[in-house]
CSV table of C-alpha atoms in Angstrom, one decimal:
chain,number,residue,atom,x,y,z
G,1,UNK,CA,-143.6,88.5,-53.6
G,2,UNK,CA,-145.6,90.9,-51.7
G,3,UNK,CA,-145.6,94.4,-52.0
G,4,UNK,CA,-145.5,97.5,-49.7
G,5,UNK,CA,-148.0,96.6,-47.4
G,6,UNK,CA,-149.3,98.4,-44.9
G,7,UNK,CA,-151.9,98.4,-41.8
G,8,UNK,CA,-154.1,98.8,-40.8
G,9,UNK,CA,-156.2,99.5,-43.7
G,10,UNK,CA,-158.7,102.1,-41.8
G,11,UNK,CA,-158.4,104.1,-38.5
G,12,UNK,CA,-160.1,105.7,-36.7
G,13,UNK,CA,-159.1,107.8,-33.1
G,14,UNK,CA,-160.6,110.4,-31.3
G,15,UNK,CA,-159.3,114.1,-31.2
G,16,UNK,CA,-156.3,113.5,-28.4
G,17,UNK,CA,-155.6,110.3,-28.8
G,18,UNK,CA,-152.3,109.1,-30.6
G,19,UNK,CA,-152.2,106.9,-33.8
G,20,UNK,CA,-149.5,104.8,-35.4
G,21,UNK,CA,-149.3,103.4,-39.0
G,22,UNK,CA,-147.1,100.5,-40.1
G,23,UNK,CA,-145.4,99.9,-43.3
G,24,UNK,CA,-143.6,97.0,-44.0
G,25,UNK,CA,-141.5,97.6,-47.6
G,26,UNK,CA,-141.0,95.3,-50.2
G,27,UNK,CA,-138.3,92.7,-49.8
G,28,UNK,CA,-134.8,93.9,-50.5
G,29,UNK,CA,-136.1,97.7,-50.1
G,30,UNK,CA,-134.0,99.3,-47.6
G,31,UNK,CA,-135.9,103.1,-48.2
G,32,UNK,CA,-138.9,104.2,-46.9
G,33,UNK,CA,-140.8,107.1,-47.8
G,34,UNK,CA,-144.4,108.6,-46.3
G,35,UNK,CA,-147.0,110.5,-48.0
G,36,UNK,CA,-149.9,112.6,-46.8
G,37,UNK,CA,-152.8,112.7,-49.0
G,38,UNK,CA,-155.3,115.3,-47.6
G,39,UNK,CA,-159.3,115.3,-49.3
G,40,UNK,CA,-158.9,116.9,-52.8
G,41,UNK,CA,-155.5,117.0,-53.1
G,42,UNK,CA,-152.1,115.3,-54.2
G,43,UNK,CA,-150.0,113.6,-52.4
G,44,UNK,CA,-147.4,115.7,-50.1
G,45,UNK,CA,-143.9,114.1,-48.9
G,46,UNK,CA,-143.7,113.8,-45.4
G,47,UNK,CA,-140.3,111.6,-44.5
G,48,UNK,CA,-137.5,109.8,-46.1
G,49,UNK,CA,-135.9,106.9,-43.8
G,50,UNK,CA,-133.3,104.3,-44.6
G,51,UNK,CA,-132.7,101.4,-41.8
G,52,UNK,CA,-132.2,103.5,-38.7
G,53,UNK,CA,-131.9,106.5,-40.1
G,54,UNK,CA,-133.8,109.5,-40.9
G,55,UNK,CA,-132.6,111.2,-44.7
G,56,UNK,CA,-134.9,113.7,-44.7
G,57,UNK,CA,-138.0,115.0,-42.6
G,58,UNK,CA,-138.7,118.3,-44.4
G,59,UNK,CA,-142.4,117.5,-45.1
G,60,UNK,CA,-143.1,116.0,-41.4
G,61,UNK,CA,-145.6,118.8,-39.1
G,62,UNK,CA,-143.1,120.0,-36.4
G,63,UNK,CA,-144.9,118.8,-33.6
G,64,UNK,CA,-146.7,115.6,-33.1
G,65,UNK,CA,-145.5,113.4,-35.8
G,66,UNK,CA,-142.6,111.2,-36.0
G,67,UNK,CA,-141.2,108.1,-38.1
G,68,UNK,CA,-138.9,105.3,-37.8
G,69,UNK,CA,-137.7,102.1,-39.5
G,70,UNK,CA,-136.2,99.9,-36.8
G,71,UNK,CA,-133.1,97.6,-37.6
G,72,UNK,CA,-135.6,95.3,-37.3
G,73,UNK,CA,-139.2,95.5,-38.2
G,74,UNK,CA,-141.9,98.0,-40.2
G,75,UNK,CA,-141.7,101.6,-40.7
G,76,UNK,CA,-143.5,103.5,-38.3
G,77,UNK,CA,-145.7,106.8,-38.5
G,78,UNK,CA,-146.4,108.1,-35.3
G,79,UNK,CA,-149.0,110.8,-34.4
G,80,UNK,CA,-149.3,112.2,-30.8
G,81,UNK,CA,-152.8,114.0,-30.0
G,82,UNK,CA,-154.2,113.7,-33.0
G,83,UNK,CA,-156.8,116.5,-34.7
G,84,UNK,CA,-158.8,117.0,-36.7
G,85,UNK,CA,-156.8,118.4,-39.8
G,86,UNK,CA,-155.0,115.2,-39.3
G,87,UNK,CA,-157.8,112.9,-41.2
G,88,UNK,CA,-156.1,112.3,-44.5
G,89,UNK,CA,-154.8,109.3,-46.7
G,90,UNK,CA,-151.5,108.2,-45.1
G,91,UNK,CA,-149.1,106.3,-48.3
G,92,UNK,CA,-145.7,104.7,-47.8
G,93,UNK,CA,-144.1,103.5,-50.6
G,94,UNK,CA,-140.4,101.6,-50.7
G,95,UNK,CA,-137.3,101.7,-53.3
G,96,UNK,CA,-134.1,99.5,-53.3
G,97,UNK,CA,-131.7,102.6,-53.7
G,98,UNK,CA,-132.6,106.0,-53.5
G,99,UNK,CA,-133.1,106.7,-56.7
G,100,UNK,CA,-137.1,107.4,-57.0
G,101,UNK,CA,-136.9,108.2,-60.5
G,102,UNK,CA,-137.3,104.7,-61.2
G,103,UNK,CA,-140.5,105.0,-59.2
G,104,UNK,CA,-141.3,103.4,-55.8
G,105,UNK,CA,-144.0,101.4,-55.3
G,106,UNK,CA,-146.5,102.5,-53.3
G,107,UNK,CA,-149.0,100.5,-50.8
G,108,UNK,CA,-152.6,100.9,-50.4
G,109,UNK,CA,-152.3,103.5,-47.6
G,110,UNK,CA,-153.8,103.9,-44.6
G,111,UNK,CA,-157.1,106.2,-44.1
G,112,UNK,CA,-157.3,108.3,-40.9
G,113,UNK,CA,-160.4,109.0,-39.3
G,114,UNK,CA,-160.5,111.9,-36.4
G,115,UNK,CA,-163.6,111.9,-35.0
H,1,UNK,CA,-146.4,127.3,-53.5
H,2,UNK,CA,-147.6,124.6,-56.2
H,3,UNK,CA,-144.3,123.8,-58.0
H,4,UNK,CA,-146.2,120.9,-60.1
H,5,UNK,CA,-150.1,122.3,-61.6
H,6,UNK,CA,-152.4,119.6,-63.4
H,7,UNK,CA,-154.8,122.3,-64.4
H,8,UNK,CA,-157.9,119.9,-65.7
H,9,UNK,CA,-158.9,118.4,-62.9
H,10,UNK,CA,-161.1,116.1,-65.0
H,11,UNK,CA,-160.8,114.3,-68.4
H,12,UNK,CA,-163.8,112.6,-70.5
H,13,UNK,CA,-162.4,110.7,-73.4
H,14,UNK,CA,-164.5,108.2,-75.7
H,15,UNK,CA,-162.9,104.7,-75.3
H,16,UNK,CA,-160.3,103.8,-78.5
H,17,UNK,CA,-159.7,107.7,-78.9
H,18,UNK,CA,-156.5,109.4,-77.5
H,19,UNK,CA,-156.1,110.5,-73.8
H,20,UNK,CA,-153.7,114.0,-73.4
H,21,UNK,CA,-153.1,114.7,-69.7
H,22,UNK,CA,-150.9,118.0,-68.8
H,23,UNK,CA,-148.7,119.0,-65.9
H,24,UNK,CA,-146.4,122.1,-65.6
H,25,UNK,CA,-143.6,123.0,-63.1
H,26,UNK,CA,-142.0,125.6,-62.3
H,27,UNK,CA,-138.9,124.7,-60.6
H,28,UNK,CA,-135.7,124.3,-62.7
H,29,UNK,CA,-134.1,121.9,-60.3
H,30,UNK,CA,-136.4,119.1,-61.2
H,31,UNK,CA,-134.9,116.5,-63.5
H,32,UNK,CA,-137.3,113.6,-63.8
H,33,UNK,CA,-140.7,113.2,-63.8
H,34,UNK,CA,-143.4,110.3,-63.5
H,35,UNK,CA,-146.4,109.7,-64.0
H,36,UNK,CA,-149.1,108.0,-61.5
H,37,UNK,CA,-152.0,106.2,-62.0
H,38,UNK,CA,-154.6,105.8,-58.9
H,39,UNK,CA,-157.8,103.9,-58.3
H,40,UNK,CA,-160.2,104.8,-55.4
H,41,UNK,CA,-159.0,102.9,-52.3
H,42,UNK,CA,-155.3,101.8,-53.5
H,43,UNK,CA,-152.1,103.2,-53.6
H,44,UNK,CA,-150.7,105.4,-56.8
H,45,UNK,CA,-149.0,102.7,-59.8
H,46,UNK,CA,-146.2,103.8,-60.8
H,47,UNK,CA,-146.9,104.4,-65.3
H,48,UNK,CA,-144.3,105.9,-67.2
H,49,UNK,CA,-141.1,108.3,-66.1
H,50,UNK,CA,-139.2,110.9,-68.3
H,51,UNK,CA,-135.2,112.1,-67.6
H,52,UNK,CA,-134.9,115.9,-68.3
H,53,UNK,CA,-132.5,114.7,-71.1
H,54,UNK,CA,-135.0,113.2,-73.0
H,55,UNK,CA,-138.0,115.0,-74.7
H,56,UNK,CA,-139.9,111.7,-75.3
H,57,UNK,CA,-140.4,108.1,-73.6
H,58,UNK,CA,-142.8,105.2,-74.8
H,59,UNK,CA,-143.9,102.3,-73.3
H,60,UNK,CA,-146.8,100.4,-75.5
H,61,UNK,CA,-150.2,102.8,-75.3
H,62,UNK,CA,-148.2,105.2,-72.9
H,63,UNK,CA,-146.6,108.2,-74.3
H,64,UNK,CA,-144.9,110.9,-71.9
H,65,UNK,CA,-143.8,113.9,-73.8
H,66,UNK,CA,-141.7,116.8,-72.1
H,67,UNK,CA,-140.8,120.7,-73.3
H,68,UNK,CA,-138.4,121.5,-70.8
H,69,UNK,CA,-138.3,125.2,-72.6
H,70,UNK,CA,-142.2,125.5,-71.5
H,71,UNK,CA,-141.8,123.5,-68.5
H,72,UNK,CA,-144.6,121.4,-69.3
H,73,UNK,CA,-145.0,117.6,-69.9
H,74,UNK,CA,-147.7,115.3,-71.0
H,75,UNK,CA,-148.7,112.2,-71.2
H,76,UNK,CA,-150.7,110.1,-74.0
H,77,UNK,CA,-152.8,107.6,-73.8
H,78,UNK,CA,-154.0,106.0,-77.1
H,79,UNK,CA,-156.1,104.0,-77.7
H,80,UNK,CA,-157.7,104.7,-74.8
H,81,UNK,CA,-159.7,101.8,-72.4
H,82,UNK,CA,-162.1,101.9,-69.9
H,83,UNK,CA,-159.7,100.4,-67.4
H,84,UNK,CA,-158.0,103.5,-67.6
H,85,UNK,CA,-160.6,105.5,-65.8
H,86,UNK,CA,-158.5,106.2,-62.6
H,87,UNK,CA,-157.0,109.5,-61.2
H,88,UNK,CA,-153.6,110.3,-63.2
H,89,UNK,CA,-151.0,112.3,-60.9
H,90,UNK,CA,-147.6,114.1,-62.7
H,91,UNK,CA,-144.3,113.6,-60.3
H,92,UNK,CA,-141.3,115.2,-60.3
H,93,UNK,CA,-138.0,115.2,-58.4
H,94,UNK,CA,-134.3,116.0,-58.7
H,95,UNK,CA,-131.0,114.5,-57.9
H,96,UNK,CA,-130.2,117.5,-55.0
H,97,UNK,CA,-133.8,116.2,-53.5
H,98,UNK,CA,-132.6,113.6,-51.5
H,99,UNK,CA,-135.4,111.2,-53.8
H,100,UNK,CA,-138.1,113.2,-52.9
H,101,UNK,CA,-140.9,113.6,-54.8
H,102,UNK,CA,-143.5,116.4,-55.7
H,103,UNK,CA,-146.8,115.7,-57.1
H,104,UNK,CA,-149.7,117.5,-58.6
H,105,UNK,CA,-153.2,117.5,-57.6
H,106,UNK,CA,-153.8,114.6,-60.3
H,107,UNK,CA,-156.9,114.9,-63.2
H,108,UNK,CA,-159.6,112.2,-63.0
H,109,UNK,CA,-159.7,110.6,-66.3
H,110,UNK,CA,-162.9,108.8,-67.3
H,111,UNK,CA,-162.9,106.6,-70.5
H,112,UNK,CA,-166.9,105.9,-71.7
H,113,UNK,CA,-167.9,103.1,-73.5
């Protein structure tokens, strides 16, 4: 029974260049969440997505970033023209309602490098 | 605008003696809260969660406590172990939140032999 998983593991892009994270939930979990973690601090909501359909993108930068979570497939983070500021610990995590006071579970998140 | 504070960013307990990590909030709307436990390199463990109806919740050497007057909530760890070492983050969230979920800056807590 594997958890959240996601990949890659590391990344690393250059300053322009775009970057996209995966997150495949547990089985059975139809919501998806994403998490920022930026150096020295906690961790800061960034979407909320059910099967084809964003619930809330309140957290999510204006420009450059974007999420789905196909009918079919993982969850995707997209960032366009990556900077620097954007190097952080990126965390999805997956629930079988959308109840998170239950707790998701979380997988080991993806580290972004811009160099 | 922080609406959850950890204040200690680090904790040094002696292993078998009790771990007290604290977390305040300040918005009303909030009505659960969880606890988090990280290790370098992984994702955040889901530990112990509180309803706002409740003042206390136990779960073997995990204790959350909340003072929803004071807006403040901790959680105990007793006895503590050396695998606890690992960075603690408080949680909260409410039913109009749409299951989001706002966290604190987390303490480090170290356990030594």
């Amino acid at each position: 029974n594997a958890g959240v998983m996601q990949n890659p593991r590391h990344l690393v892009r250059r300053r322009g260049q775009e970057a996209r994270l995966r997150c495949s939930p547990m089985k059975g979990h139809s919501h998806v969440y994403w998490y920022r973690q930026l150096p020295e601090e906690g961790l800061k909501f960034m979407v909320y997505l059910q099967k084809e359909n964003i619930i809330d993108e309140s957290g999510m930068p204006k420009e450059r970033f974007s999420a789905e979570f196909p009918k079919e497939g993982p969850s995707i983070l997209r960032i366009q023209q990556v900077v620097r500021g954007d190097s952080a610990a990126y965390f999805c995590a997956s629930s079988p309602r959308d109840r998170s006071n239950y707790g998701y579970t979380f997988g080991s998140g993806t580290r972004l490098t811009v160099v | 605008d922080q609406q959850v504070k950890q204040n200690s960013p680090s904790l040094s307990v002696q292993e078998g003696r009790i771990s007290i990590l604290n977390c305040d909030y300040t918005n009303s709307m909030f009505d659960y809260f969880l606890w988090y436990k990280k290790y370098p390199a992984e994702g955040p463990t889901f530990l112990i969660s509180i309803s706002s109806i409740k003042d206390k919740n136990e779960d073997g050497r995990f204790t959350v406590f909340l003072n929803k007057s004071a807006k403040h909530l901790s959680l105990h760890i007793v006895p503590s172990q050396p695998g606890d070492s690992a960075v603690y983050f408080c949680a909260s969230g409410g039913t109009g939140t749409a299951s989001k979920l706002t966290f604190g800056t987390g303490t480090r807590l170290q356990v030594t032999l």
